[in-house]
Amino acid sequence: MSTGELLSIEPLELKFPFELKKQISCSLQLSNKTDNYVAFKVKTTNPKKYCVRPNAGTVLPRSTCDVIVTMQAQKEAPPDMQCKDKFLLQSVKTNDGVTAKDINAEMFSKEAGHHVEECKLRVLYVSPPQPPSPVQEGSEEGSSPRGSVSDNGNATGTDLSTASRAFIERLEPQEKSLEVPVELLTANTFYIYTEMVKDEVKLALARALISKLTDEKNNAIQQNNKLRQELELLRHQGNKNRGGVSIMFVIFVGLLGIFLGYLVKKT
């Protein structure tokens, strides 16, 4: 914890539980022990790697302010898990009622005669918390006999554990060499999936077109057959009508002749 005239900062080291391809955040608490408004500003040597919220603001008298520092997801771990990034927190006494919108770079200029307090913060990478092991050690009844043989010259449980760790460490470089970049795998998978979707769409359209053409063909055949049947029916009815007219005409002529003959005889 750093105790200055204006602000107290806790902690002085930004500890990030480092994990690949994951955003990690940690917080700072700024405490104003004075009776004045204090403006602050946070700077970093690697602004593209970190996001600070808020990166500037004011701390009211006798109050605190939390600053969240978020490290962007990293694709690879640094050598020996050492980080050279640093942060600088500047603070200066300001007028009452000043808000974050009123803060500017001129307020933290030493050349302008302002009394600026500065505090440097280091960045540390720590191992992420490990889940507790489900195996209970030191069981009175179920302890493993492999770790208890030591007097007759055989390896003890500690030796076996050390050998196992060494064997795992030798395997880790081989496993890392076989890893495929997730971005490349994702891009290839998306491209293949897109091509498969296009093929499925084309096949579905072709099937729909074939089905439509088949239906139209069947409808045309049915219409053709229907027209043929109607044409045959019309021809048959025409023949009947023509035969009926000639018979009726003959009967009419015959009746007319009989009637005329009757009139002639009567006269």
Tab-separated table of N, CA and C in Angstrom, residues 26 48 63 77 107 110 121 125 136 150 153 165 173 198-199 205 210 216 240 256:
chain	number	residue	atom	x	y	z
A	26	CYS	N	-7.994	-7.002	-12.795
A	26	CYS	CA	-7.670	-6.796	-11.385
A	26	CYS	C	-8.025	-5.355	-11.048
A	48	LYS	N	-2.282	-0.591	-25.728
A	48	LYS	CA	-3.078	-1.495	-26.552
A	48	LYS	C	-3.384	-2.816	-25.840
A	63	SER	N	-13.113	9.758	0.740
A	63	SER	CA	-13.826	8.675	0.048
A	63	SER	C	-12.829	7.850	-0.761
A	77	ALA	N	2.274	-17.043	-23.974
A	77	ALA	CA	2.797	-16.615	-22.683
A	77	ALA	C	4.180	-15.991	-22.864
A	107	MET	N	-3.697	19.802	-16.206
A	107	MET	CA	-3.779	19.685	-14.752
A	107	MET	C	-2.622	18.871	-14.183
A	110	LYS	N	3.767	19.344	-14.691
A	110	LYS	CA	4.658	19.897	-13.668
A	110	LYS	C	5.242	21.227	-14.126
A	121	LEU	N	3.437	1.452	-10.735
A	121	LEU	CA	2.876	0.141	-10.400
A	121	LEU	C	3.453	-0.910	-11.343
A	125	TYR	N	2.578	-11.607	-13.323
A	125	TYR	CA	1.758	-12.740	-13.732
A	125	TYR	C	1.858	-13.821	-12.667
A	136	GLN	N	-7.991	-37.638	-1.539
A	136	GLN	CA	-7.606	-37.286	-0.182
A	136	GLN	C	-6.284	-37.954	0.162
A	150	SER	N	10.393	-47.899	1.604
A	150	SER	CA	11.605	-47.084	1.576
A	150	SER	C	12.797	-47.781	2.215
A	153	GLY	N	15.108	-50.210	-0.111
A	153	GLY	CA	15.795	-49.698	-1.299
A	153	GLY	C	14.872	-49.326	-2.429
A	165	ARG	N	6.160	-36.029	-12.435
A	165	ARG	CA	6.178	-34.635	-12.898
A	165	ARG	C	7.194	-34.430	-13.999
A	173	PRO	N	6.126	-30.220	-24.222
A	173	PRO	CA	6.557	-29.608	-25.501
A	173	PRO	C	6.042	-30.336	-26.718
A	198	LYS	N	-23.975	-24.108	-49.090
A	198	LYS	CA	-24.238	-23.731	-50.480
A	198	LYS	C	-24.640	-24.939	-51.311
A	199	ASP	N	-23.908	-26.065	-51.126
A	199	ASP	CA	-24.248	-27.279	-51.875
A	199	ASP	C	-25.641	-27.772	-51.523
A	205	LEU	N	-32.727	-26.534	-54.365
A	205	LEU	CA	-33.334	-25.797	-55.475
A	205	LEU	C	-33.512	-26.687	-56.705
A	210	ILE	N	-37.043	-29.737	-60.326
A	210	ILE	CA	-37.427	-31.012	-60.952
A	210	ILE	C	-38.849	-31.388	-60.560
A	216	GLU	N	-45.850	-30.050	-63.644
A	216	GLU	CA	-46.373	-29.394	-64.837
A	216	GLU	C	-46.561	-30.375	-65.990
A	240	LYS	N	-74.917	-38.166	-83.777
A	240	LYS	CA	-76.293	-38.455	-83.385
A	240	LYS	C	-77.231	-37.346	-83.858
A	256	LEU	N	-96.531	-34.448	-94.605
A	256	LEU	CA	-96.967	-33.358	-95.469
A	256	LEU	C	-97.598	-33.898	-96.789
